[in-house]
Amino acid sequence: MIKTYFYTGRFFLLFSILILEMPVLSQNISGVVKDAQTQQALSFCSIQIVQTSVGTSTDVNGKFKLPIPQNMTAVELAISSSGYFSDTITISPTGKHMEVFMTPLSGTLNEVVVTSASKATLAKENPVAITSVSSKAIENGAETNIIDVLVKNVPGLNAVKTGPNISKPFIRGLGYNRVLVLYDGLRQEGQQWGDEHGIETDAYSIGKAEVVKGPASIMYGSDAVAGVVSLIPETPANKDENLHGKYYKEYQHNNGLISNGLKLSWSKNHWGYIMRGSFKMAKNYINSIDKRIYNTGFRETNASAIVQHYSAKGYSNLSLTLYNNLQGVPDGSRDSATRKFTSQIYEGNNDDIKNRPVVSETVLNGYMLSPLHQHIQHYRLYSNNHYELGSGNIDILLGLQQNIRREYNHPTLPEQAGMYVRLNTFNYSLRYNARALLNTEISFGVNGMYQNNKSKDATDFPIPDYRLLDAGIYLYGKWKQKKWTISGGVRYDNRHLKGDPFYTGVNNLTGFNKHIYSPDTAGAYLQFPQFNKSFTGTSLSIGATYQANEHVSIKANVARGYRAPSITEFASNGLDPGAHIIYLGNSNFIPEFSLQEDIGTAFAFKDVSANVSLFNNNIAHYIYLSQLTDENANPVLDVQGNKTFQYQQAAAQLYGMELNLNVHPAGLKTLSFDNALSMVYGFNKKRAFNNKGINGAYLPLIPPLKILSSLIQNINMESKILKDINAKIEAEFNAAQNRFLALNNTETPTPSYTLFNLSVSTKIILTTRSILQFQLQVNNLFDKAYQSNLSRLKYFEYYESPPDGRSGIYGMGRNICLKASWSFK
């Protein structure tokens, strides 16, 4: 399969080059970037020619050199650096040297964003609520995975967690198949309906991220009804024919995480190349209540490569990524008296959950994974292409993905996977951006995917084999006149889902279930009947921004989003062994439709900047999980204690707000006080739940009020070797969540808690071409015992009345993180 992907992808690239080859870059401009107040040179600023892949970054002295494509009469440069106004300026390509002055700490009105619009645009001109996370913020994050890094930087973004390395993004209270994850524009497809695995990507490869909050169905179709998390990897940006490299090293003491990463890039003439690799391993994490939590370790390996061809008229990228993760998944079983974790060694009626053997300290403190774990592999091969065509330009994306997910849950036969599914996806996207006419930009396009999902040698089958064909066509427009920008669009989607009859029976050799193939189905159990279903939907969006002046921007947007039921919502009927949940779907479900109103404002002045966003989201035919109980209101369990959840459908409403407030006094140029607040309320509008409160009126998995405040002090050093020292203290407050779904014991209340984090970082200049960077960060500084409302581990408990009065598993305790990187060019 990988070999097939390689040759297909090479064809994509060669086709683009042969058809669209144009003259190469011909001349250079050079310059220096400085702080407008201090006149000091700014290193590592990003400089990009808008709507091309051509770009570079300043060196340690703030200097840069940039090649300019032939035949360009005017060049538009996007210049950005963390802590400064991002800006877009137009220059003449005949200029030889230039000075750029950047205003520090003035907010994000001029920030350039690329997601949810037809092309790169300024944040102040985009009516959709969107937050950009810089490469510096990502590098400075000392979290285990990329989603947790973004959660720290994007109010309104949260994560449902199953341990340190399993985080699923939720936007404004909505997640799973309602949040679309993009990797370099390619939609991430990897059994995202499941609870117990995260996003299959290498955090070290991400150069920037953008989070769209609200329906983004116009550009992407189904599964973007809650928003988009767009992960943007670094591409070959430096066209100086030097070898650029970066080596990463990281250690976290709580779970003994050790990680290494390496990136190499090089370009010459009109070709550019990047190669990356990384490896992480961690043992079980620890906290003051549970001590070491059994089976929360992991081993993750990543590799990727990009080949780029660029010319005066555009570029083509061919990219390959490989992801391999061995991930422990805890079940929470413990000894009743000591509360020490136990391990499963028998199955079925021979397994007494409350009398399993206690896990030894040697096993708890080692890096060896339990035989009961999951193995996830994800491969991507795709080509991104952007070229001028006539008076406009065209974007073409073609991609192949394969996701393989195995969950091992049989202690008596460890090599036998309980669940083993293979998902193949072909993605396609074509968009034409017409030439601007009468201040109006028009784009239209088609995109979609074909999927084939198949169970392999497994014993548990929560979902059937299926084939999916997804296609959508859209029209998007933007009109700009003086202080006003109005944009919107319309889209039509069709999704076809098809599956053959799926029979199961007992494997006489192992005693477990197996897939029974036709025609030998006599006496077998029809677990999934044949289905052939189509879903259609129309999405609409209209919004406007008003730039009152250079400091204040106001925006409003109304959007109708569409989402087809996921395969697990539509057809599930079985145990997901890693999630410890028996899922039951409903083939009579119809698509969700959301209608969301957003209004927001942003302002940026010399001493303070802020933005606030209010939203109201009404969802028709909202699909949610509810725990099943028997006639005595007790949970419906199997022999191993796995709970049964059934999907339901009703109307729902969510509303809330996000607020950012950044104070950076002009008299204290290196001090910043940053604050972010987010809140969301979710209600089930089914008539039977009117005025029922926690007994049905509230939606599940709604995050509580959250406030994140940080005080940042940057100390500029006079030394030519030690560039600066950056110190930050951070407080994260999570309010109590008393608006939860208590119906059928689905959720429990969550008390409030506050975590404090501390970090110090510095850069050491070895030469003009080589820099060392060090960071020390302490998360949960005071070793606070807490449980997040969105942690699934909170519900991993087998005793109704634990002897210590504490139910479920708690979050990670104090964690000392050390990071180092060496950059050279």
mmCIF file of C-alpha atoms in Angstrom, residues 117 244 506:
data_model
loop_
_atom_site.group_PDB
_atom_site.id
_atom_site.type_symbol
_atom_site.label_atom_id
_atom_site.label_comp_id
_atom_site.label_asym_id
_atom_site.label_seq_id
_atom_site.Cartn_x
_atom_site.Cartn_y
_atom_site.Cartn_z
ATOM 1 C CA ALA A 117 -11.184 31.549 3.576
ATOM 2 C CA HIS A 244 19.138 24.282 7.701
ATOM 3 C CA VAL A 506 -17.266 -18.143 17.603
#
